Tab-separated table of C-alpha atoms in Angstrom:
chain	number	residue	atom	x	y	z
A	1	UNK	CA	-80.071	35.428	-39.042
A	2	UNK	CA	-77.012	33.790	-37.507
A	3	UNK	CA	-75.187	34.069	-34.441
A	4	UNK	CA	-71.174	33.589	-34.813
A	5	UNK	CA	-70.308	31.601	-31.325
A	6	UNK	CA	-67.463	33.894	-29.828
A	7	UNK	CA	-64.556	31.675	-29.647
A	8	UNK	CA	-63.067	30.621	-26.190
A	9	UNK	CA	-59.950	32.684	-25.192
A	10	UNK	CA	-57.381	31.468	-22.742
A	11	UNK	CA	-56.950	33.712	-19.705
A	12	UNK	CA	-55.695	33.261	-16.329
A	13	UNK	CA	-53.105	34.791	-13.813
A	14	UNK	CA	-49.669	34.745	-14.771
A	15	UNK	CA	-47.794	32.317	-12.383
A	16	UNK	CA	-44.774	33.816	-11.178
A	17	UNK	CA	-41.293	32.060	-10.345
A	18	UNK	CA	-40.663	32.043	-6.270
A	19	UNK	CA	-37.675	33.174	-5.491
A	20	UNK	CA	-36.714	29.859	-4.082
A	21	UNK	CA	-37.247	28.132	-7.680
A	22	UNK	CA	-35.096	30.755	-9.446
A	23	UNK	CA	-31.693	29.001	-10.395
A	24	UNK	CA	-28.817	31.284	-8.948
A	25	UNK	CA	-25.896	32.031	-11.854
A	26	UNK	CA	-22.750	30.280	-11.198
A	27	UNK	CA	-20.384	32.900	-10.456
A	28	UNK	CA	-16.820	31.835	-9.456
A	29	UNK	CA	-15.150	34.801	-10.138
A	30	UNK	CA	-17.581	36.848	-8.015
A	31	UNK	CA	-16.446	34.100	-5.188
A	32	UNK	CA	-13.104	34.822	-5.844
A	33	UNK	CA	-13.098	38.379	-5.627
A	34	UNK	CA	-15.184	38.069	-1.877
A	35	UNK	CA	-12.442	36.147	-0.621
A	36	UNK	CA	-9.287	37.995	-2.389
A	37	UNK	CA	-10.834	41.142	-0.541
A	38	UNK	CA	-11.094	39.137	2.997
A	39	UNK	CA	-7.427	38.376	1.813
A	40	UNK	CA	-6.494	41.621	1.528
A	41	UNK	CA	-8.238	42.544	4.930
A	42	UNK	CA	-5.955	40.202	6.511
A	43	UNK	CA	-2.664	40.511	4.565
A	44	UNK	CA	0.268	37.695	4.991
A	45	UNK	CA	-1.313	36.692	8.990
A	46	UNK	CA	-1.905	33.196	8.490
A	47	UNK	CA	-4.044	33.446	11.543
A	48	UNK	CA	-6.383	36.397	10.448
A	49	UNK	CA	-6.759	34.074	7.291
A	50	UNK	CA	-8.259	31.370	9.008
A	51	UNK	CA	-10.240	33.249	11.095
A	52	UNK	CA	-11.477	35.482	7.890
A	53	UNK	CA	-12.422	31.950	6.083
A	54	UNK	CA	-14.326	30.228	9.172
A	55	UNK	CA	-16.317	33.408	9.438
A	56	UNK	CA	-16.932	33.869	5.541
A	57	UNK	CA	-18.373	30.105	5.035
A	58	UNK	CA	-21.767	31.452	6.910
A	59	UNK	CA	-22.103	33.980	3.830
A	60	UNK	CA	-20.249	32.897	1.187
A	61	UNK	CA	-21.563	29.401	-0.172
A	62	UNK	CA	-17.902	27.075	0.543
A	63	UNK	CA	-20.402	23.681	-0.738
A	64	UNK	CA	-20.866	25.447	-4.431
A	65	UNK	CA	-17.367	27.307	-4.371
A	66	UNK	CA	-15.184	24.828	-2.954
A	67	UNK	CA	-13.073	23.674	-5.850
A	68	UNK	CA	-12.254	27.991	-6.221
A	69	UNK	CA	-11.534	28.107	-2.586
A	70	UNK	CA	-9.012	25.658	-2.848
A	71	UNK	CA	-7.374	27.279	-5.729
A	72	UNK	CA	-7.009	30.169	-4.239
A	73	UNK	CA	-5.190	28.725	-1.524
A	74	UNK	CA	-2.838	26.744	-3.699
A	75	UNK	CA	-2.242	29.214	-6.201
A	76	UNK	CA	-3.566	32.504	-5.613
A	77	UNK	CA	-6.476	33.151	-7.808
A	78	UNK	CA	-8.885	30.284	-10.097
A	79	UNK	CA	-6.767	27.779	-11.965
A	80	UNK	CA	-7.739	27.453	-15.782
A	81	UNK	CA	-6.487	24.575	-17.514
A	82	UNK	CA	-3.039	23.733	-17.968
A	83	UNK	CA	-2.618	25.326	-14.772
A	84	UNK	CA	-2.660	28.799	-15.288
A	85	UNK	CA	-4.387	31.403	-13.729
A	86	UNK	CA	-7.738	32.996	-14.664
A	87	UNK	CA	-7.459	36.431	-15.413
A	88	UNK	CA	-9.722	39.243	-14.004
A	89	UNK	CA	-12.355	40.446	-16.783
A	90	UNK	CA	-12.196	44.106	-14.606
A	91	UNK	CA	-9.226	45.699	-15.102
A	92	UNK	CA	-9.769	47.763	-11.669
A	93	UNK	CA	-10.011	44.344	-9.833
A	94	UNK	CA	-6.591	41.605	-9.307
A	95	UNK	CA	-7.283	38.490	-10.060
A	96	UNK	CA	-4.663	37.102	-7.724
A	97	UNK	CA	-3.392	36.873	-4.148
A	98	UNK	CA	-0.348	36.074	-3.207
A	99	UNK	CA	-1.267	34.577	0.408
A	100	UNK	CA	-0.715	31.177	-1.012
A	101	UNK	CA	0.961	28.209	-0.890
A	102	UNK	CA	2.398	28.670	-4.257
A	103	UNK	CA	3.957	32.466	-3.455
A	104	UNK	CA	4.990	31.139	0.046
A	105	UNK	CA	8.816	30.775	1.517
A	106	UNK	CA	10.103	27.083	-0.069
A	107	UNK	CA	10.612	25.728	3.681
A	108	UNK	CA	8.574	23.070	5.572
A	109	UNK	CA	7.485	25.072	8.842
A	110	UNK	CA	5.936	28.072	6.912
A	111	UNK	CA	4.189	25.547	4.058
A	112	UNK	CA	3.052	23.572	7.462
A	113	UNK	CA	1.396	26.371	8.378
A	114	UNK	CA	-0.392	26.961	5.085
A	115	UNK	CA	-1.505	23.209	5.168
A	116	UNK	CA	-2.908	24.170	8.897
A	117	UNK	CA	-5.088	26.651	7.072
A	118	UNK	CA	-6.381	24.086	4.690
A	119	UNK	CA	-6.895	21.709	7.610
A	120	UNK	CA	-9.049	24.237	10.239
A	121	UNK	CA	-11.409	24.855	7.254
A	122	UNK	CA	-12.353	21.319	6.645
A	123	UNK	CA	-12.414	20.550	10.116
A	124	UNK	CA	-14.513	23.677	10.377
A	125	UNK	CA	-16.325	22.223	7.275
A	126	UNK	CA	-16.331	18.854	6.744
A	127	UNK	CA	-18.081	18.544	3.732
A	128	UNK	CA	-15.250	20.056	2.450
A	129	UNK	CA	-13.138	16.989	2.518
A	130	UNK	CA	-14.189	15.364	-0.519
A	131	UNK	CA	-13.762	18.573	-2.624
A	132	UNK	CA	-9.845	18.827	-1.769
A	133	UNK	CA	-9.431	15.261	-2.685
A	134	UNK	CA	-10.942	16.453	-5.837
A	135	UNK	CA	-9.316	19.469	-6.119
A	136	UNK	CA	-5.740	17.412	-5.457
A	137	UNK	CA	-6.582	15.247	-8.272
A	138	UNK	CA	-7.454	17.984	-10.503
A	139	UNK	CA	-4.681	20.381	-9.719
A	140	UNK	CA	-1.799	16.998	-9.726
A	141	UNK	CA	-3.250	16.654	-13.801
A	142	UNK	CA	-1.604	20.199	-13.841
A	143	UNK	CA	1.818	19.560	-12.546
A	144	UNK	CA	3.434	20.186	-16.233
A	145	UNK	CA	1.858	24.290	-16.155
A	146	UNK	CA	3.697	24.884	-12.781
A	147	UNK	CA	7.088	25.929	-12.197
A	148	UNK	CA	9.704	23.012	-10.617
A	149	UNK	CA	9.510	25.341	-7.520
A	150	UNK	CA	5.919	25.378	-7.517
A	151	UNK	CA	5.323	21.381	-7.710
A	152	UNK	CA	8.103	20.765	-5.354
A	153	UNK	CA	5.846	23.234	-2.577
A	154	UNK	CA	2.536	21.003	-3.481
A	155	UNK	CA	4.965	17.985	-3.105
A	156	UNK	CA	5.147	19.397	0.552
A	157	UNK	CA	1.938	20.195	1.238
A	158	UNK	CA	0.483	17.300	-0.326
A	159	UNK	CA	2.709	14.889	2.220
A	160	UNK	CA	1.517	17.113	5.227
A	161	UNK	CA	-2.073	16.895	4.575
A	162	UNK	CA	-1.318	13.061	3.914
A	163	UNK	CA	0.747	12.702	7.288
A	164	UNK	CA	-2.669	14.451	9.157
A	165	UNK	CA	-4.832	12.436	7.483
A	166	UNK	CA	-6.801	14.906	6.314
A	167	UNK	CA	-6.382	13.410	2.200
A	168	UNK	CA	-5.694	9.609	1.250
A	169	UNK	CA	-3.028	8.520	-0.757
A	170	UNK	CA	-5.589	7.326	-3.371
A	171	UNK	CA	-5.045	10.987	-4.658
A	172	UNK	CA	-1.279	10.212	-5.855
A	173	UNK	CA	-2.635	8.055	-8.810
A	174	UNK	CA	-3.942	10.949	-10.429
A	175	UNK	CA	-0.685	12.300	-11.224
A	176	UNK	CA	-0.457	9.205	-13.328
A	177	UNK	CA	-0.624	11.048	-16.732
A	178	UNK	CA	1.111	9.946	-19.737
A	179	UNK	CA	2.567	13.457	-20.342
A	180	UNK	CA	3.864	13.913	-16.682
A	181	UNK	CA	5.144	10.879	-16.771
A	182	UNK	CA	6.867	10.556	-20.076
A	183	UNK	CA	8.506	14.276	-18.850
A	184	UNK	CA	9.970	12.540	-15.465
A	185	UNK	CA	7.768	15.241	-13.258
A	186	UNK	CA	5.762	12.376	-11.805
A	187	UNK	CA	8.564	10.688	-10.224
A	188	UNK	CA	10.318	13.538	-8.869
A	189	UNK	CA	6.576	14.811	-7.561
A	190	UNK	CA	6.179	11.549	-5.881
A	191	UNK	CA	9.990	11.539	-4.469
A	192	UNK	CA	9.412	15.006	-3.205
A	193	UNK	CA	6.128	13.517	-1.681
A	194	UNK	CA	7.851	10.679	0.228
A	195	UNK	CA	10.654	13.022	1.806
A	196	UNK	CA	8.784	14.850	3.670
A	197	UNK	CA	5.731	12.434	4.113
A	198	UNK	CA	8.435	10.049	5.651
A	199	UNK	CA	10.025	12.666	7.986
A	200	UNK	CA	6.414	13.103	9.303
A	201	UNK	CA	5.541	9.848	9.814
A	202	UNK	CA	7.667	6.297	10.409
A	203	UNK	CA	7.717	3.395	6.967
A	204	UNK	CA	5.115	1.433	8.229
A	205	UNK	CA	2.025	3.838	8.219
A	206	UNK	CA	3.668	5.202	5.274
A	207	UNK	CA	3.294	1.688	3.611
A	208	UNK	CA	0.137	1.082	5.186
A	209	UNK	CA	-1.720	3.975	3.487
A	210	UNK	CA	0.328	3.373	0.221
A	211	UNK	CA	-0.828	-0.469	0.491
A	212	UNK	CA	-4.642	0.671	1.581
A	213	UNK	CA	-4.844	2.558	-1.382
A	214	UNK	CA	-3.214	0.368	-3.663
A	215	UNK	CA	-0.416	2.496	-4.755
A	216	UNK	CA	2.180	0.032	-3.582
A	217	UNK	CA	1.671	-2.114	-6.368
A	218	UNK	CA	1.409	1.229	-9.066
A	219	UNK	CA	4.917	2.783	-7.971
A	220	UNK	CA	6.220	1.468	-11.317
A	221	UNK	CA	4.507	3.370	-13.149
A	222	UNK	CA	5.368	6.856	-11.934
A	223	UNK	CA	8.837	6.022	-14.152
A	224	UNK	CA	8.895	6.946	-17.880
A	225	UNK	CA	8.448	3.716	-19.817
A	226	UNK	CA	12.237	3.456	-21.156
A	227	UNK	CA	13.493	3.744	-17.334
A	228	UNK	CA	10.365	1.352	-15.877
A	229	UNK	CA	12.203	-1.377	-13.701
A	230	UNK	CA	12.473	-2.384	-10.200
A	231	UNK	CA	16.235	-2.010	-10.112
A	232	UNK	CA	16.000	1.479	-11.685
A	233	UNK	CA	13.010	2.666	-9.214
A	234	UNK	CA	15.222	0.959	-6.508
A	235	UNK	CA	18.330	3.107	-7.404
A	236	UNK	CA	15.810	6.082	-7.284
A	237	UNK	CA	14.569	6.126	-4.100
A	238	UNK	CA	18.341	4.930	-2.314
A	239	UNK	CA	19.746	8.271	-4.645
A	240	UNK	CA	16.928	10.553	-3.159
A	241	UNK	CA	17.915	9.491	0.857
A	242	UNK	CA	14.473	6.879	0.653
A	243	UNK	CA	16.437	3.274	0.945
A	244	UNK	CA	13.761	2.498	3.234
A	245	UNK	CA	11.503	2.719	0.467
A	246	UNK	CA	13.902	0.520	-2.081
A	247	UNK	CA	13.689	-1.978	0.411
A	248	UNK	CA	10.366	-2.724	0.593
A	249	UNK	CA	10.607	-2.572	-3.530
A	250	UNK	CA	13.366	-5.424	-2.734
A	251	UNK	CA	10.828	-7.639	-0.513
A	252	UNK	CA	8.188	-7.272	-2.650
A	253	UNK	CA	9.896	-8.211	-5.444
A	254	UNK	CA	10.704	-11.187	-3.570
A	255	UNK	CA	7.548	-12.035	-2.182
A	256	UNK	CA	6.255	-11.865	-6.011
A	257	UNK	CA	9.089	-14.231	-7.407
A	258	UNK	CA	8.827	-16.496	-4.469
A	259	UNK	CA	4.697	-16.615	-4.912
A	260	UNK	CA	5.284	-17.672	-8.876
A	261	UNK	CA	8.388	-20.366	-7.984
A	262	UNK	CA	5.815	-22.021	-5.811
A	263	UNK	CA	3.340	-21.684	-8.435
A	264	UNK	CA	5.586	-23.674	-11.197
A	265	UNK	CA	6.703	-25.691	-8.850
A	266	UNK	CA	3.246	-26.692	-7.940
A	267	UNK	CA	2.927	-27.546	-11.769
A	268	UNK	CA	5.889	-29.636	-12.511
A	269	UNK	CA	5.278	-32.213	-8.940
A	270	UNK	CA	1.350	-32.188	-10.704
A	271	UNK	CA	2.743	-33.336	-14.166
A	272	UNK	CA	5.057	-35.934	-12.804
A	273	UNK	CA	8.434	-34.366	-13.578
A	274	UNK	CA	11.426	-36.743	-12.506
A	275	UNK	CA	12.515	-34.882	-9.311
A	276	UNK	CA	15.832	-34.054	-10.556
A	277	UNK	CA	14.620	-31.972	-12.878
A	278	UNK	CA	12.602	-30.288	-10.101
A	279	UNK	CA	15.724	-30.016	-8.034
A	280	UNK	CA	17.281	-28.422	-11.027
A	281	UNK	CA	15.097	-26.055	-11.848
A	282	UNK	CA	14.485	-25.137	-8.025
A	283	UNK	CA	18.679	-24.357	-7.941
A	284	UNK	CA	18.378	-22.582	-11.282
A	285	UNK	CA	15.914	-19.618	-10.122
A	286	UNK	CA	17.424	-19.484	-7.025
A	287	UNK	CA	20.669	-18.337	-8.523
A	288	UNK	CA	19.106	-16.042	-10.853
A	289	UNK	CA	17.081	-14.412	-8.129
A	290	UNK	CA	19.985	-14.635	-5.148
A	291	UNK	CA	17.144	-16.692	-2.852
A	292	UNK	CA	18.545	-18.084	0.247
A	293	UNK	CA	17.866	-22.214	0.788
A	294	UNK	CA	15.952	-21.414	4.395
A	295	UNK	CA	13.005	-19.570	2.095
A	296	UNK	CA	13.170	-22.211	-0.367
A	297	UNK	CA	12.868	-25.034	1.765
A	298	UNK	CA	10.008	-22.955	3.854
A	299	UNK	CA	8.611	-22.184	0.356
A	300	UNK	CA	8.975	-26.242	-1.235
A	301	UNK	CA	6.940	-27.040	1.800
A	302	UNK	CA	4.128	-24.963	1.185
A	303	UNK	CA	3.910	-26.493	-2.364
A	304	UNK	CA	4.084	-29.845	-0.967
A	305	UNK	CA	1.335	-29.366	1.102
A	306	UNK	CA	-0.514	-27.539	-1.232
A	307	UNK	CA	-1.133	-30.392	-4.117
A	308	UNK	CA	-2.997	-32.287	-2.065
A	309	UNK	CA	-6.410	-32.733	-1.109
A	310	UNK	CA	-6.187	-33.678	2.358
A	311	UNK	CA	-8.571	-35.982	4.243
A	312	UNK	CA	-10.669	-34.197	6.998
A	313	UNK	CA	-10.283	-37.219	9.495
A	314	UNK	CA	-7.536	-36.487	11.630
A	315	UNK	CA	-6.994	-40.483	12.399
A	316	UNK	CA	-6.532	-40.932	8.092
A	317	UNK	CA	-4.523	-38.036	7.881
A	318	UNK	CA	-0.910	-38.984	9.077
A	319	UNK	CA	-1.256	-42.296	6.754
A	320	UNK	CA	-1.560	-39.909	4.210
A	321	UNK	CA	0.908	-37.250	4.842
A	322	UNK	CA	3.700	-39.510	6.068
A	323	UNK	CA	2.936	-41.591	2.650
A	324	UNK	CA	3.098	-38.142	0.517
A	325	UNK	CA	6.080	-36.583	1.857
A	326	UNK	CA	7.876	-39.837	1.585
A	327	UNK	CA	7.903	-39.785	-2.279
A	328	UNK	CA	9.526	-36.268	-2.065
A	329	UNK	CA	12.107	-36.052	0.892
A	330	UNK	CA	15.057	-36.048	-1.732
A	331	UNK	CA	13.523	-32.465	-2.910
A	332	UNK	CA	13.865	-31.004	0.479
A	333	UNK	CA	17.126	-32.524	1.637
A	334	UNK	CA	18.577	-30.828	-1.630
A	335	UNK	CA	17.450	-27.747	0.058
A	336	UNK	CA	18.538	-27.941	3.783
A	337	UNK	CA	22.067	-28.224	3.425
A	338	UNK	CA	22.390	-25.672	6.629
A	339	UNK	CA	21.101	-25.325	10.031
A	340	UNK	CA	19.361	-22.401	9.269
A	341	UNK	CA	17.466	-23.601	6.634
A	342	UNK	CA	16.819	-27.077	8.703
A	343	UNK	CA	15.289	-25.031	11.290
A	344	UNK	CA	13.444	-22.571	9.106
A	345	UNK	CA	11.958	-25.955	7.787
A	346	UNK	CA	11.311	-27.539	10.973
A	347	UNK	CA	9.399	-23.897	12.338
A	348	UNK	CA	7.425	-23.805	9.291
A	349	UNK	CA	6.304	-27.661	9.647
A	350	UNK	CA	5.394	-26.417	13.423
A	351	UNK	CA	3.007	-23.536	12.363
A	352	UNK	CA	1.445	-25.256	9.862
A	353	UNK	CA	0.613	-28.772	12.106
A	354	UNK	CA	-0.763	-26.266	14.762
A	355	UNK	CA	-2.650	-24.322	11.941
A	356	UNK	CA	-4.340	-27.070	10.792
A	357	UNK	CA	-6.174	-29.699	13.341
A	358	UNK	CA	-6.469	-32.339	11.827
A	359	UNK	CA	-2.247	-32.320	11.960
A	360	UNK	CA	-1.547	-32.135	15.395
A	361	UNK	CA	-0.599	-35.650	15.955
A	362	UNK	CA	1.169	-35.920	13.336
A	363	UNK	CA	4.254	-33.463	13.673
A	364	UNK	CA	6.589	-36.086	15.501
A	365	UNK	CA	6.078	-38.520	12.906
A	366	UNK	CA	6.847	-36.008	10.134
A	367	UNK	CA	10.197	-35.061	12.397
A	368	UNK	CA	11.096	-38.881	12.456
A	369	UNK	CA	10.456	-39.284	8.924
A	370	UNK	CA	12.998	-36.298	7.778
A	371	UNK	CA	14.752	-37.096	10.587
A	372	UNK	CA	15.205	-40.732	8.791
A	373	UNK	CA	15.690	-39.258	4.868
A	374	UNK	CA	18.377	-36.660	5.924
A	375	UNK	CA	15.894	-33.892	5.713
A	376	UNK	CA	16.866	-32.827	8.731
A	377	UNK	CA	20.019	-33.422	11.335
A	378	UNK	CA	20.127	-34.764	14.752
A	379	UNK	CA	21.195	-31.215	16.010
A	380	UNK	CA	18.883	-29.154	14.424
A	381	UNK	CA	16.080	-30.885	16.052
A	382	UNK	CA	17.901	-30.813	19.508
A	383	UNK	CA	18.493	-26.753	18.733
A	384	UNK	CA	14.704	-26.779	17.431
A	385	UNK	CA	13.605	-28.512	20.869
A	386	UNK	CA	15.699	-26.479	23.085
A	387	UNK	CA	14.865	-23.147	21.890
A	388	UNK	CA	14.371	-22.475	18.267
A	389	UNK	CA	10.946	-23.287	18.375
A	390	UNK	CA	8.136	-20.880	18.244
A	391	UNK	CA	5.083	-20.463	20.401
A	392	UNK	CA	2.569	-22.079	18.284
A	393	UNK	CA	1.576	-25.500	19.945
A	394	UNK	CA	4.772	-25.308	21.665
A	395	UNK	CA	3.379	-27.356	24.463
A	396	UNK	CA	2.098	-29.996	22.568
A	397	UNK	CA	5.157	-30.560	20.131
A	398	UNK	CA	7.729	-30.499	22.869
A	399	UNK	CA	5.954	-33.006	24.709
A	400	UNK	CA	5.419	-35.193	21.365
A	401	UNK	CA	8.560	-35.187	20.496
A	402	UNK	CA	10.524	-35.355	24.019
A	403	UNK	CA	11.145	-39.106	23.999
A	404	UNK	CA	11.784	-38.706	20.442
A	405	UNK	CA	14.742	-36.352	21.790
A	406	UNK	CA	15.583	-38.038	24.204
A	407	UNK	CA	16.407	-40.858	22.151
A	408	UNK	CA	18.393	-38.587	20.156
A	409	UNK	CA	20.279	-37.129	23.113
A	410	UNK	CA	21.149	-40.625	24.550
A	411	UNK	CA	22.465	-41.750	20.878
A	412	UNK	CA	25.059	-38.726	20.833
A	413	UNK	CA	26.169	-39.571	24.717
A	414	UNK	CA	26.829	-43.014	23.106
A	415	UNK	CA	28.718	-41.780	20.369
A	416	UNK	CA	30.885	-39.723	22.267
A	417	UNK	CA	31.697	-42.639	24.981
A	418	UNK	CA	32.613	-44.386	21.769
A	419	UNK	CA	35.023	-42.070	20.528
């Protein structure tokens, strides 16, 4: 008679979750109510508020709920997309304050003080930096959904935080959206922006932020494609009270077609154009781009000393700069046909000999030698030696070239004997 083997059963202790491991349920609107009742606490005291939120961050968890925070403070309540407002699921609850930047009195000193709020907490808590960057770059993709009112406030705010440093300008390229810009929003955002961020702080942090963050080069393309020019932007910013602004649009502009002159300049002295057609083409673009001959000449030097590979040896080196420059001294004298550009020329010559070592001795000769092809006049280099020079080797050149000037000096004592 056989025994059936009783089959093994599994058995055990059920394990159970700590409460440590258990995942807690993402609950914004739970957030939102906690602080719209601290809100309500408080009522409009900007002062209260901040205290209420510095306390609050020990129980309420500011890391996880930041992005709501910060909605709240812009516009009331938790911003849906589009840029609307969540509504309240319980009808007994609001699902809105209106101590916020949005529902506050259209004048800098009172949206200052707002922005203070915002700035306590994240000094307060400092991880909370990176999540207003965020939330700026979020809310700016919702600039269409708010009111003109509305964007013109965050305009504010935004160039108060930006003034305080407590939000890069990096965040501006957000509102770079094909819709806002297409509808014109972004540019009058980013004018609004540069009001007040320029009454807070002077043009050249301004610039320096813009340039750190490389806006500068993107301001373009806050204008609608049809309208998308330098000279439009330009008018823009002098309509709007920011000239300061269209002139740095002006010098960059310049600085970009002075950087691709030099470049095809470069190209036609490598290719062995006849130098009248260099001179030509030279006059050409700087008619159609109004450039005055004391940057071209400055700028005709650069490229002249830019095609070549120059020897390291300093006692090889004037040979072969004096022997270069020779072939094209027509070029510059084309191009200093005034003092000022004659001394512009003879400055830039200057820096660059003290710039680069193995030039130092060679600066008088290069002054006789332009001296000698017309390149330069007798009085610019007596103006140049007296005191147009700069500090730069200033020692060394005046003493190189003082017998040089000398010479020059006793040759226009002759002249005048003669006469």
């Amino acid at each position: 008679m056989s025994q059936k083997t009783e089959k093994p059963t599994l058995s055990g202790q059920r394990i159970k979750t700590r409460k440590r491991d258990e995942k807690e349920k993402y609950d914004p609107t739970s957030f939102r109510d906690a602080i719209l009742q601290g809100f309500n606490d408080t009522g409009s005291d900007l002062e209260q508020v901040s205290k209420f939120l510095d306390t609050a961050g020990s129980k309420l968890d500011y890391r996880r709920y930041g992005e709501t925070l910060f909605d709240i403070l812009l516009a009331g309540g938790i911003l849906a997309p589009g840029g609307t407002l969540a509504p309240n699921l319980d009808p007994l609850k609001t699902s809105r304050s209106e101590v916020c930047i949005f529902d506050a009195e259209n004048d800098l000193d009172t949206l200052k003080n707002y922005a203070q709020v915002i700035t306590k907490l994240i000094r307060r808590y400092k991880y909370l930096e990176k999540t207003l960057d965020d939330e700026l770059k979020k809310v700016f993709m919702f600039l269409k959904g708010f009111t003109p009112e509305q964007r013109t406030k965050l305009a504010k705010v935004t160039a108060i935080l930006l003034s305080g440093g407590q939000i890069t300008s990096g965040v501006l390229i957000k509102v770079l959206q094909d819709h806002i810009v297409k509808d014109g929003i972004a540019i009058e955002f980013l004018i609004e922006v540069f009001k007040t961020w320029l009454g807070e702080k002077d043009t050249n942090a301004v610039l320096a932020s813009l340039r750190k963050n490389g806006v500068d080069s993107r301001l373009l393309e806050f204008l609608p494609v049809s309208k998308r020019s330098i000279e439009n932007l330009s008018d823009t910013f002098k309509a709007n009270g920011l000239s300061q602004l269209a002139d740095y649009l002006k010098s960059q502009e310049n600085k970009n077609v002075k950087k691709e002159l030099q470049t095809q300049v470069g190209e036609l002295l490598n290719d062995n154009t006849p130098l009248e057609e260099v001179i030509t083409f030279v006059r050409e673009q700087m008619k159609k781009y109004a450039l005055p001959d004391n940057e071209v000449a400055v700028l005709l030097w650069s490229t002249l000393m830019s095609i070549v590979d120059w020897n390291k040896r300093q006692e090889l080196v004037q040979e072969q700069a004096l022997k270069h420059l020779r072939q094209y001294t027509s070029v510059l004298s084309a191009f200093t046909s005034s003092t000022k550009s004659e001394l512009a020329l003879l400055v830039k010559v200057q820096e660059y000999c003290y710039d680069n070592i193995a030039f130092l001795k060679v600066f008088e000769k290069i002054v006789v030698l332009f001296y000698r092809t017309d390149v330069l006049s007798e009085d610019s280099i007596l103006k140049w030696f007296k005191d147009g020079h700069v500090p730069k080797g200033k020692n060394i050149f005046l003493e190189q070239t003082r017998k040089f000037v000398e010479w020059l000096q006793n040759a226009e004592e002759e002249s005048e004997d003669e006469d």
